[in-house]
């Protein structure tokens, strides 16, 4: 049986975790199932006491107290203002459960350490109070002055009044100390605006398929815990966490194999993305697995279920309805589609309570393929980590003076030269793809054309690539590029003039000018550009790096595109997984904030062109910002939470 969860307020969790020096996180984020399940296509009041004192003293104390309370309320009001959305990084949440900034729900395995940390905090507070009480007791037990004659009587009375006044002040301070300490400890929590509604028990249906689905679940979970303090959540993979038979128990390995071969994945995706296949898979998986899935969900007994995976929208919904009937409660079911421009038919089950979509193209698919009615569709944007919302709010429009000043500040914090252009190159969490060749071409072309730039390369877990970039002889890279320049020059015009059907006219015009310049032999600078290459490992502060960058080079992952758009970052897409990621390329091209190219040489030529055209970069940045939705996770969580509470209240009546 799975460990039971328990509910703690967000302030208690963070305080206990700080005392224990451990992050407050979920102990077991269920791990497995992968996107090749498309093969099986499941569709679908402040207390104080003091001695009686003089009326003048009481009035002064009351006035001081009221002044303190007024100041505190003003402080709280400013911190909880709806216009202020930037959170402290700890409360904003990190990228993964391993990140100390990540806020997860507590569980029974973590209970002993949390209890110990809370006990330590209580013991410390008790000791502080004991010291204060001893001081007060010492003051009250001090020998009172004795008047030995009539002459000393007045002096004795004055000394007694002074001791009494001191005692009153110490009692006042002791009664206010603890509330003030609690206020200081909870200052960070004041930056959020939690609702007055109670905590929720949330069950996410997801799987580790490239990291995008889990990242969306974590982004939503952090927002639920901000908005509804004390909320707990779990993540369930319905195929891997039950004793399913073949082929369901082998989907993970199948996905890894097929996604590594584009033509295999393309075939699998399109064959399974049909109504006939989906219907057959629905029936087969229902008879094979529904009973086990329902039993697993009963163990969690959630208040609400949120699916962030395409194959977890049909059978789980059927099972949830049975579980709700058994427990005599309302358990709403929501689908948050984590694909951007296109999606598999298994995403779209018209019987869910509500569906959250990121773009108009995917809305059209939901209505055409799934028959999802308008009243169940919410155009929300893609849920991304709150780090990006915080940075987007802090920077604003990156083309303004304020936005550029914020970008300069972030670069300095990252030890990146603020006077150079910056290109951020990514290949996914594993650092895969033709990163090495792309970096070589970028370095050579930028240096040849006299562009001063820093190339930050996110290698992920690819330690071999990171080490190679750290020791690579860049002079040799440039020399090899110059030696082949005669043949390259004959191809420059063709490469730059080859128009995409969907490439924006503004970008194409810039490329036309660059091609004309190259044709006249004026694309080689007299002074070489000053180019640096900074290899990075697995990056957790990606929002900061995207703010620091002028251009992003990456594959067409939906989360990556949504994150770049949130901070107004132009993007060069270099590859995509056939099927669901193809539509993501269209989002970039139709949005006019980037281009698609697979050839490293052409990628480098076009990016060099972009970096030398500041007006073009500003136009692309504004177009990216128009597509971005940095607060999507917060808005989705708010809507789901309020809807769930409304249903719970109706059930009580």
C-alpha positions as semicolon CSV with decimal commas, in nm:
position;residue;x (nm);y (nm);z (nm)
1;X;0,000;0,000;0,000
2;X;0,113;0,347;-0,079
3;X;0,219;0,586;0,196
4;X;-0,063;0,818;0,297
5;X;-0,024;1,193;0,257
6;X;-0,098;1,454;0,518
7;X;-0,187;1,819;0,501
8;X;0,032;2,098;0,636
9;X;0,003;2,466;0,577
10;X;0,262;2,610;0,338
11;X;0,412;2,820;0,615
12;X;0,451;2,520;0,848
13;X;0,608;2,307;0,576
14;X;0,861;2,573;0,481
15;X;0,947;2,654;0,845
16;X;0,993;2,289;0,936
17;X;1,198;2,221;0,626
18;X;1,423;2,516;0,697
19;X;1,485;2,392;1,052
20;X;1,570;2,044;0,929
21;X;1,782;2,184;0,642
22;X;1,595;1,971;0,390
23;X;1,357;2,070;0,108
24;X;0,986;2,012;0,156
25;X;0,916;1,781;-0,134
26;X;0,721;1,481;-0,241
27;X;0,903;1,157;-0,162
28;X;0,786;0,956;-0,457
29;X;0,703;1,116;-0,791
30;X;0,598;0,810;-0,984
31;X;0,832;0,745;-1,268
32;X;0,793;0,566;-1,596
33;X;0,543;0,547;-1,885
34;X;0,631;0,713;-2,207
35;X;0,477;0,871;-2,511
36;X;0,485;0,561;-2,724
37;X;0,167;0,460;-2,555
38;X;0,035;0,641;-2,861
39;X;0,077;0,291;-3,005
40;X;-0,208;0,182;-2,782
41;X;-0,394;0,512;-2,833
42;X;-0,615;0,545;-2,527
43;X;-0,852;0,833;-2,605
44;X;-1,029;1,011;-2,527
45;X;-0,561;3,896;1,771
46;X;-0,256;3,947;1,958
47;X;-0,265;3,831;2,325
48;X;-0,087;4,015;2,607
49;X;-0,128;4,082;2,979
50;X;0,020;4,347;3,202
51;X;-0,039;4,484;3,550
52;X;-0,272;4,770;3,590
53;X;-0,073;5,084;3,514
54;X;-0,128;5,453;3,496
55;X;-0,377;5,572;3,237
56;X;-0,110;5,779;3,064
57;X;0,114;5,476;3,029
58;X;-0,175;5,257;2,907
59;X;-0,268;5,517;2,646
60;X;0,089;5,543;2,517
61;X;0,121;5,163;2,499
62;X;-0,208;5,131;2,315
63;X;-0,108;5,402;2,068
64;X;0,226;5,234;2,004
65;X;0,056;4,898;1,959
66;X;-0,196;5,040;1,712
67;X;0,085;5,203;1,519
68;X;0,269;4,870;1,496
69;X;-0,043;4,687;1,378
70;X;-0,115;4,954;1,119
71;X;0,241;4,931;0,987
72;X;0,218;4,552;0,973
73;X;-0,112;4,560;0,786
74;X;0,028;4,808;0,536
75;X;0,327;4,584;0,485
76;X;0,107;4,281;0,434
77;X;-0,117;4,472;0,197
78;X;0,175;4,576;-0,021
79;X;0,313;4,228;-0,024
80;X;-0,017;4,069;-0,119
81;X;-0,109;4,322;-0,384
82;X;-0,251;4,151;-0,694
83;X;-0,020;4,361;-0,909
84;X;0,285;4,212;-0,745
85;X;0,344;3,863;-0,881
86;X;0,715;3,813;-0,826
87;X;0,779;3,558;-0,555
88;X;1,085;3,470;-0,359
89;X;1,266;3,195;-0,549
90;X;1,202;2,940;-0,274
91;X;0,828;2,996;-0,298
92;X;0,831;3,023;-0,674
93;X;0,937;2,662;-0,702
94;X;1,225;2,495;-0,877
95;X;1,257;2,282;-1,182
96;X;1,244;1,941;-1,023
97;X;1,183;1,757;-0,696
98;X;1,561;1,746;-0,649
99;X;1,577;2,126;-0,659
100;X;1,573;2,279;-0,311
101;X;1,337;2,547;-0,442
102;X;1,079;2,288;-0,539
103;X;0,767;2,278;-0,322
104;X;0,618;1,932;-0,294
105;X;0,362;1,783;-0,064
106;X;0,464;1,616;0,256
107;X;0,425;1,243;0,309
108;X;0,431;0,991;0,587
109;X;0,795;0,901;0,524
110;X;0,895;1,262;0,574
111;X;0,679;1,303;0,884
112;X;0,942;1,206;1,146
113;X;1,197;1,457;1,018
114;X;0,934;1,727;0,990
115;X;0,812;1,653;1,342
116;X;1,169;1,667;1,471
117;X;1,229;1,999;1,300
118;X;0,903;2,139;1,435
119;X;0,992;2,013;1,784
120;X;1,332;2,184;1,755
121;X;1,160;2,507;1,660
122;X;0,916;2,477;1,950
123;X;1,196;2,392;2,196
124;X;1,396;2,694;2,081
125;X;1,096;2,920;2,116
126;X;1,024;2,777;2,462
127;X;1,383;2,843;2,571
128;X;1,355;3,202;2,451
129;X;1,033;3,248;2,645
130;X;1,189;3,089;2,956
131;X;1,479;3,334;2,942
132;X;1,237;3,624;2,913
133;X;1,022;3,494;3,198
134;X;1,329;3,445;3,420
135;X;1,431;3,802;3,353
136;X;1,082;3,920;3,439
137;X;1,077;3,700;3,749
138;X;1,417;3,832;3,856
139;X;1,291;4,185;3,817
140;X;0,975;4,113;4,016
141;X;1,169;3,932;4,291
142;X;1,427;4,211;4,336
143;X;1,422;4,354;4,689
144;X;1,209;4,658;4,714
145;X;1,365;4,971;4,865
146;X;1,284;5,033;5,232
147;X;1,227;5,380;5,371
148;X;1,431;5,402;5,692
149;X;1,312;5,750;5,775
150;X;1,076;6,018;5,659
151;X;1,346;6,181;5,445
152;X;1,398;5,869;5,229
153;X;1,030;5,789;5,179
154;X;0,993;5,994;4,859
155;X;1,307;5,838;4,707
156;X;1,182;5,486;4,790
157;X;0,846;5,552;4,627
158;X;1,012;5,683;4,310
159;X;1,235;5,371;4,288
160;X;0,934;5,139;4,332
161;X;0,749;5,315;4,050
162;X;1,053;5,286;3,825
163;X;1,077;4,910;3,888
164;X;0,708;4,868;3,819
165;X;0,735;5,055;3,492
166;X;1,031;4,842;3,385
167;X;0,836;4,524;3,467
168;X;0,540;4,641;3,257
169;X;0,769;4,712;2,961
170;X;0,932;4,368;2,981
171;X;0,592;4,194;2,992
172;X;0,479;4,399;2,691
173;X;0,790;4,303;2,496
174;X;0,755;3,934;2,582
175;X;0,393;3,924;2,464
176;X;0,483;4,088;2,134
177;X;0,805;3,901;2,063
178;X;0,650;3,575;1,943
179;X;0,395;3,729;1,706
180;X;0,672;3,946;1,565
181;X;0,897;3,642;1,518
182;X;0,617;3,462;1,338
183;X;0,565;3,768;1,120
184;X;0,934;3,769;1,025
185;X;0,937;3,396;0,954
186;X;0,636;3,427;0,727
187;X;0,744;3,735;0,531
188;X;0,807;3,524;0,222
189;X;0,460;3,373;0,238
190;X;0,313;3,721;0,240
191;X;0,434;3,761;-0,118
192;X;0,167;3,517;-0,232
193;X;-0,204;3,582;-0,231
194;X;-0,357;3,254;-0,111
195;X;-0,729;3,210;-0,129
196;X;-0,947;3,166;0,178
197;X;-1,056;2,827;0,053
198;X;-0,920;2,510;0,208
199;X;-0,646;2,275;0,087
200;X;-0,704;2,014;-0,180
201;X;-0,586;1,659;-0,238
202;X;-0,482;1,646;-0,603
203;X;-0,394;1,347;-0,820
204;X;-0,194;1,418;-1,135
205;X;-0,193;1,162;-1,414
206;X;0,137;1,185;-1,597
207;X;0,455;1,010;-1,701
208;X;0,819;1,088;-1,771
209;X;0,826;1,128;-2,147
210;X;1,096;1,377;-2,225
211;X;1,029;1,578;-1,909
212;X;0,754;1,801;-2,049
213;X;0,458;1,630;-1,883
214;X;0,622;1,613;-1,541
215;X;0,737;1,976;-1,570
216;X;0,378;2,084;-1,635
217;X;0,251;1,883;-1,338
218;X;0,514;2,037;-1,111
219;X;0,437;2,390;-1,232
220;X;0,069;2,337;-1,155
221;X;0,141;2,170;-0,821
222;X;0,348;2,466;-0,702
223;X;0,068;2,704;-0,790
224;X;-0,193;2,491;-0,612
225;X;0,019;2,500;-0,297
226;X;0,062;2,878;-0,325
227;X;-0,306;2,945;-0,380
228;X;-0,448;2,678;-0,147
229;X;-0,200;2,641;0,142
230;X;-0,178;2,291;0,280
231;X;-0,261;2,127;-0,053
232;X;-0,101;1,788;-0,116
233;X;-0,060;1,608;-0,445
234;X;0,056;1,282;-0,599
235;X;0,161;1,180;-0,946
236;X;0,030;0,851;-1,085
237;X;0,141;0,668;-1,398
238;X;-0,157;0,440;-1,462
239;X;0,035;0,200;-1,683
240;X;0,356;0,157;-1,484
241;X;0,209;0,169;-1,133
242;X;-0,022;-0,127;-1,185
243;X;0,054;-0,492;-1,261
244;X;-0,041;-0,459;-1,626
245;X;0,042;-0,719;-1,888
246;X;0,205;-0,688;-2,228
247;X;0,205;-0,460;-2,421
248;X;0,134;-0,199;-2,153
249;X;0,423;-0,301;-1,928
250;X;0,672;-0,254;-2,214
251;X;0,565;0,088;-2,338
252;X;0,853;0,274;-2,172
253;X;1,123;0,076;-2,351
254;X;0,930;0,094;-2,677
255;X;0,912;0,471;-2,657
256;X;1,285;0,513;-2,603
257;X;1,359;0,291;-2,899
258;X;1,113;0,445;-3,143
259;X;1,164;0,810;-3,049
260;X;1,535;0,763;-3,125
261;X;1,439;0,672;-3,484
262;X;1,233;0,952;-3,644
263;X;1,087;0,742;-3,924
264;X;0,971;0,473;-3,680
265;X;0,810;0,732;-3,456
266;X;0,644;0,904;-3,750
267;X;0,487;0,577;-3,861
268;X;0,375;0,485;-3,511
269;X;0,228;0,829;-3,443
270;X;0,021;0,856;-3,757
271;X;-0,105;0,496;-3,751
272;X;-0,226;0,533;-3,393
273;X;-0,371;0,879;-3,452
274;X;-0,688;0,745;-3,614
275;X;-1,042;0,701;-3,486
276;X;-1,054;0,327;-3,563
277;X;-0,728;0,250;-3,387
278;X;-0,818;0,470;-3,091
279;X;-1,154;0,295;-3,044
280;X;-0,995;-0,048;-3,052
281;X;-0,728;0,058;-2,803
282;X;-0,994;0,205;-2,573
283;X;-1,184;-0,123;-2,556
284;X;-0,876;-0,341;-2,520
285;X;-0,717;-0,136;-2,243
286;X;-1,052;-0,109;-2,063
287;X;-1,099;-0,485;-2,035
288;X;-0,732;-0,543;-1,952
289;X;-0,667;-0,266;-1,698
290;X;-0,971;-0,069;-1,577
291;X;-1,023;-0,268;-1,256
292;X;-0,659;-0,230;-1,149
293;X;-0,657;0,139;-1,237
294;X;-0,973;0,199;-1,031
295;X;-0,825;0,019;-0,729
296;X;-0,511;0,229;-0,755
297;X;-0,708;0,554;-0,770
298;X;-0,915;0,446;-0,467
299;X;-0,594;0,431;-0,264
300;X;-0,543;0,803;-0,325
301;X;-0,908;0,908;-0,280
302;X;-0,839;1,251;-0,437
303;X;-1,053;1,565;-0,438
304;X;-0,965;1,636;-0,800
305;X;-0,783;1,463;-1,087
306;X;-0,570;1,649;-1,342
307;X;-0,440;1,468;-1,650
308;X;-0,132;1,611;-1,822
309;X;-0,075;1,312;-2,051
310;X;-0,251;1,212;-2,376
311;X;-0,320;0,847;-2,291
312;X;-0,472;0,915;-1,949
313;X;-0,803;1,075;-2,040
314;X;-1,038;0,786;-2,115
315;X;-1,010;0,488;-1,879
316;X;-0,909;0,703;-1,577
317;X;-1,217;0,921;-1,631
318;X;-1,439;0,612;-1,630
319;X;-1,266;0,485;-1,315
320;X;-1,294;0,824;-1,141
321;X;-1,670;0,829;-1,191
322;X;-1,697;0,490;-1,020
323;X;-1,467;0,595;-0,734
324;X;-1,671;0,914;-0,681
325;X;-1,989;0,711;-0,662
326;X;-1,835;0,470;-0,413
327;X;-1,714;0,748;-0,180
328;X;-2,028;0,959;-0,239
329;X;-1,830;1,267;-0,342
330;X;-1,768;1,486;-0,644
331;X;-1,429;1,423;-0,809
332;X;-1,391;1,651;-1,111
333;X;-1,158;1,550;-1,395
334;X;-0,957;1,810;-1,587
335;X;-0,724;1,773;-1,886
336;X;-0,433;2,013;-1,935
337;X;-0,298;1,959;-2,285
338;X;0,079;2,002;-2,277
339;X;0,128;2,006;-2,653
340;X;0,145;2,347;-2,817
341;X;0,063;2,342;-3,188
342;X;-0,072;1,993;-3,253
343;X;-0,173;1,689;-3,052
344;X;-0,265;1,322;-3,070
345;X;-0,635;1,233;-3,072
346;X;-0,597;1,056;-2,737
347;X;-0,583;1,398;-2,567
348;X;-0,939;1,495;-2,644
349;X;-1,220;1,336;-2,442
350;X;-1,535;1,547;-2,458
351;X;-1,662;1,403;-2,126
352;X;-1,397;1,568;-1,906
353;X;-1,514;1,854;-1,688
354;X;-1,284;2,109;-1,851
355;X;-0,992;2,117;-2,095
356;X;-0,708;2,372;-2,099
357;X;-0,541;2,447;-2,433
358;X;-0,244;2,659;-2,541
359;X;-0,324;2,767;-2,899
360;X;-0,597;2,807;-3,159
361;X;-0,460;2,526;-3,383
362;X;-0,488;2,273;-3,103
363;X;-0,835;2,402;-3,017
364;X;-0,941;2,327;-3,373
365;X;-0,810;1,970;-3,335
366;X;-0,992;1,926;-3,004
367;X;-1,322;2,027;-3,157
368;X;-1,279;1,838;-3,484
369;X;-1,126;1,514;-3,355
370;X;-1,270;1,501;-3,003
371;X;-1,593;1,696;-3,037
372;X;-1,508;1,897;-2,726
373;X;-1,772;2,173;-2,682
374;X;-1,674;2,537;-2,650
375;X;-1,804;2,565;-2,294
376;X;-1,551;2,304;-2,177
377;X;-1,250;2,466;-2,344
378;X;-1,029;2,724;-2,170
379;X;-0,758;2,897;-2,374
380;X;-0,496;2,920;-2,103
381;X;-0,151;2,890;-2,253
382;X;0,097;2,620;-2,157
383;X;0,173;2,580;-1,783
384;X;0,540;2,660;-1,720
385;X;0,753;2,712;-1,409
386;X;0,684;3,022;-1,204
387;X;1,047;3,131;-1,243
388;X;0,954;3,248;-1,592
389;X;0,652;3,445;-1,470
390;X;0,872;3,614;-1,209
391;X;1,137;3,705;-1,466
392;X;0,879;3,817;-1,722
393;X;0,722;4,052;-1,466
394;X;1,061;4,185;-1,358
395;X;1,185;4,246;-1,712
396;X;0,866;4,354;-1,886
397;X;0,931;4,431;-2,253
398;X;1,292;4,338;-2,324
399;X;1,309;4,594;-2,607
400;X;1,262;4,889;-2,365
401;X;1,538;5,056;-2,165
402;X;1,403;4,898;-1,847
403;X;1,397;4,554;-2,007
404;X;1,752;4,588;-2,138
405;X;1,873;4,707;-1,797
406;X;1,722;4,396;-1,637
407;X;1,887;4,177;-1,899
408;X;2,224;4,340;-1,827
409;X;2,176;4,280;-1,456
410;X;2,099;3,910;-1,507
411;X;2,404;3,869;-1,732
412;X;2,628;4,016;-1,466
413;X;2,480;3,778;-1,207
414;X;2,556;3,486;-1,442
415;X;2,912;3,613;-1,510
416;X;2,830;3,672;-1,877
417;X;2,981;3,973;-2,057
418;X;2,696;4,229;-2,068
419;X;2,848;4,406;-2,369
420;X;2,827;4,106;-2,602
421;X;2,538;3,935;-2,773
422;X;2,442;3,605;-2,614
423;X;2,321;3,288;-2,786
424;X;2,174;3,008;-2,575
425;X;2,207;2,665;-2,736
426;X;2,004;2,372;-2,602
427;X;1,953;2,010;-2,705
428;X;1,715;1,878;-2,441
429;X;1,789;1,740;-2,094
430;X;2,031;1,482;-2,232
431;X;2,222;1,733;-2,445
432;X;2,142;1,540;-2,762
433;X;2,126;1,652;-3,123
434;X;2,388;1,808;-3,346
435;X;2,494;2,053;-3,076
436;X;2,865;2,014;-3,140
437;X;2,838;2,098;-3,511
438;X;2,601;2,388;-3,446
439;X;2,838;2,538;-3,188
440;X;3,135;2,503;-3,427
441;X;2,950;2,680;-3,707
442;X;2,823;2,953;-3,478
443;X;3,171;3,023;-3,343
444;X;3,329;3,035;-3,691
445;X;3,062;3,249;-3,858
446;X;3,030;3,498;-3,570
447;X;3,408;3,540;-3,550
448;X;3,444;3,569;-3,927
449;X;3,170;3,833;-3,951
450;X;3,309;4,034;-3,658
451;X;3,025;3,975;-3,415
452;X;3,120;3,987;-3,045
453;X;2,917;3,718;-2,873
454;X;2,896;3,461;-2,595
455;X;2,767;3,114;-2,680
456;X;2,622;2,933;-2,377
457;X;2,575;2,562;-2,449
458;X;2,343;2,358;-2,226
459;X;2,491;2,008;-2,242
460;X;2,253;1,855;-1,992
461;X;2,379;1,520;-1,871
462;X;2,614;1,485;-2,167
463;X;2,939;1,516;-1,973
464;X;3,141;1,407;-2,275
465;X;3,018;1,697;-2,485
466;X;3,075;1,942;-2,199
467;X;3,434;1,824;-2,155
468;X;3,499;1,837;-2,528
469;X;3,378;2,196;-2,556
470;X;3,594;2,298;-2,260
471;X;3,911;2,169;-2,431
472;X;3,829;2,234;-2,798
473;X;4,082;2,431;-3,006
474;X;3,866;2,710;-3,145
475;X;4,140;2,848;-3,368
476;X;4,135;2,519;-3,554
477;X;3,758;2,546;-3,590
478;X;3,793;2,890;-3,751
479;X;4,082;2,775;-3,970
480;X;3,880;2,486;-4,107
481;X;3,590;2,718;-4,177
482;X;3,813;2,966;-4,364
483;X;3,975;2,690;-4,568
484;X;3,634;2,587;-4,697
485;X;3,513;2,944;-4,746
486;X;3,564;2,940;-5,124
487;X;3,312;2,660;-5,161
488;X;3,094;2,804;-4,886
489;X;3,071;3,141;-5,053
490;X;2,914;2,991;-5,360
491;X;2,641;2,844;-5,141
492;X;2,576;3,140;-4,911
493;X;2,329;3,314;-5,140
494;X;2,135;2,994;-5,201
495;X;2,123;2,909;-4,832
496;X;2,001;3,250;-4,720
497;X;1,757;3,307;-5,005
498;X;1,584;2,969;-4,975
499;X;1,255;3,092;-4,838
500;X;1,030;2,898;-4,604
501;X;0,664;2,892;-4,694
502;X;0,582;3,018;-4,344
503;X;0,892;3,228;-4,268
504;X;0,795;3,582;-4,176
505;X;0,852;3,847;-4,442
506;X;1,052;4,057;-4,196
507;X;1,299;3,776;-4,136
508;X;1,318;3,692;-4,506
509;X;1,393;4,055;-4,593
510;X;1,682;4,057;-4,345
511;X;1,817;3,736;-4,498
512;X;1,791;3,883;-4,847
513;X;2,008;4,175;-4,741
514;X;2,261;3,941;-4,582
515;X;2,273;3,730;-4,898
516;X;2,334;4,036;-5,116
517;X;2,614;4,143;-4,884
518;X;2,771;3,796;-4,900
519;X;2,748;3,789;-5,278
520;X;2,963;4,102;-5,291
521;X;3,223;3,947;-5,060
522;X;3,154;4,192;-4,779
523;X;3,059;3,939;-4,515
524;X;3,413;3,890;-4,379
525;X;3,503;4,151;-4,116
526;X;3,846;4,315;-4,103
527;X;3,848;4,268;-3,725
528;X;3,740;3,919;-3,609
529;X;3,463;3,896;-3,358
530;X;3,539;3,826;-2,991
531;X;3,349;3,503;-2,927
532;X;3,336;3,300;-2,605
533;X;3,194;2,950;-2,559
534;X;3,059;2,857;-2,214
535;X;2,958;2,491;-2,177
536;X;2,697;2,431;-1,907
537;X;2,577;2,112;-1,745
538;X;2,219;2,054;-1,631
539;X;2,074;2,403;-1,577
540;X;1,808;2,468;-1,314
541;X;1,788;2,849;-1,346
542;X;1,685;2,834;-1,711
543;X;1,460;3,139;-1,681
544;X;1,761;3,357;-1,601
545;X;1,961;3,222;-1,894
546;X;1,671;3,285;-2,132
547;X;1,640;3,642;-2,006
548;X;2,015;3,690;-2,058
549;X;2,004;3,551;-2,413
550;X;1,933;3,736;-2,739
551;X;1,856;3,420;-2,936
552;X;1,767;3,063;-2,838
553;X;1,874;2,763;-3,046
554;X;1,675;2,453;-2,954
555;X;1,460;2,160;-3,062
556;X;1,085;2,209;-3,090
557;X;0,981;2,103;-2,742
558;X;0,649;2,267;-2,646
559;X;0,768;2,365;-2,298
560;X;1,088;2,523;-2,430
561;X;0,899;2,728;-2,689
562;X;0,643;2,840;-2,428
563;X;0,921;2,941;-2,187
564;X;1,108;3,138;-2,455
565;X;0,789;3,317;-2,563
566;X;0,710;3,405;-2,200
567;X;1,027;3,617;-2,179
568;X;1,013;3,746;-2,539
569;X;1,308;3,543;-2,670
570;X;1,347;3,476;-3,046
571;X;1,413;3,112;-3,127
572;X;1,583;2,908;-3,398
573;X;1,428;2,561;-3,406
574;X;1,672;2,296;-3,521
575;X;1,477;1,969;-3,496
576;X;1,146;1,820;-3,394
577;X;0,994;1,483;-3,317
578;X;0,759;1,385;-3,603
579;X;0,395;1,402;-3,510
580;X;0,308;1,609;-3,206
581;X;0,611;1,845;-3,226
582;X;0,555;1,938;-3,591
583;X;0,283;2,183;-3,489
584;X;0,522;2,351;-3,247
585;X;0,738;2,458;-3,541
586;X;0,434;2,624;-3,696
587;X;0,374;2,817;-3,373
588;X;0,721;2,974;-3,411
589;X;0,699;3,036;-3,785
590;X;0,342;3,167;-3,790
591;X;0,412;3,374;-3,480
592;X;0,705;3,543;-3,656
593;X;0,949;3,506;-3,367
594;X;1,185;3,252;-3,518
595;X;1,274;3,012;-3,794
596;X;1,330;2,641;-3,854
597;X;1,649;2,496;-3,995
598;X;1,831;2,165;-3,955
599;X;2,161;2,247;-4,130
600;X;2,424;2,376;-3,880
601;X;2,592;2,596;-4,141
602;X;2,269;2,771;-4,236
603;X;2,168;2,803;-3,872
604;X;2,490;2,990;-3,799
605;X;2,458;3,217;-4,105
606;X;2,101;3,315;-4,018
607;X;2,171;3,378;-3,650
608;X;2,471;3,596;-3,744
609;X;2,229;3,792;-3,961
610;X;1,980;3,832;-3,674
611;X;2,243;3,951;-3,427
612;X;2,357;4,226;-3,664
613;X;2,003;4,358;-3,706
614;X;1,883;4,500;-3,373
615;X;1,552;4,617;-3,520
616;X;1,478;4,264;-3,640
617;X;1,551;4,122;-3,295
618;X;1,316;4,378;-3,136
619;X;1,036;4,287;-3,377
620;X;1,084;3,915;-3,313
621;X;1,094;3,972;-2,938
622;X;0,761;4,157;-2,941
623;X;0,602;3,881;-3,149
624;X;0,732;3,618;-2,907
625;X;0,593;3,810;-2,612
626;X;0,253;3,824;-2,783
627;X;0,247;3,442;-2,795
628;X;0,381;3,393;-2,442
629;X;0,161;3,333;-2,139
630;X;0,390;3,336;-1,834
631;X;0,109;3,309;-1,573
632;X;-0,073;3,017;-1,735
633;X;0,002;2,772;-1,452
634;X;-0,131;3,014;-1,189
635;X;-0,451;3,081;-1,383
636;X;-0,516;2,713;-1,452
637;X;-0,462;2,618;-1,088
638;X;-0,693;2,897;-0,972
639;X;-0,970;2,788;-1,208
640;X;-0,940;2,419;-1,121
641;X;-0,923;2,489;-0,748
642;X;-1,223;2,721;-0,742
643;X;-1,429;2,484;-0,957
644;X;-1,343;2,191;-0,730
645;X;-1,439;2,385;-0,417
646;X;-1,769;2,488;-0,575
647;X;-1,852;2,124;-0,650
648;X;-1,756;2,021;-0,298
649;X;-1,985;2,288;-0,150
650;X;-2,273;2,179;-0,372
651;X;-2,228;1,820;-0,258
652;X;-2,247;1,927;0,108
653;X;-2,580;2,102;0,046
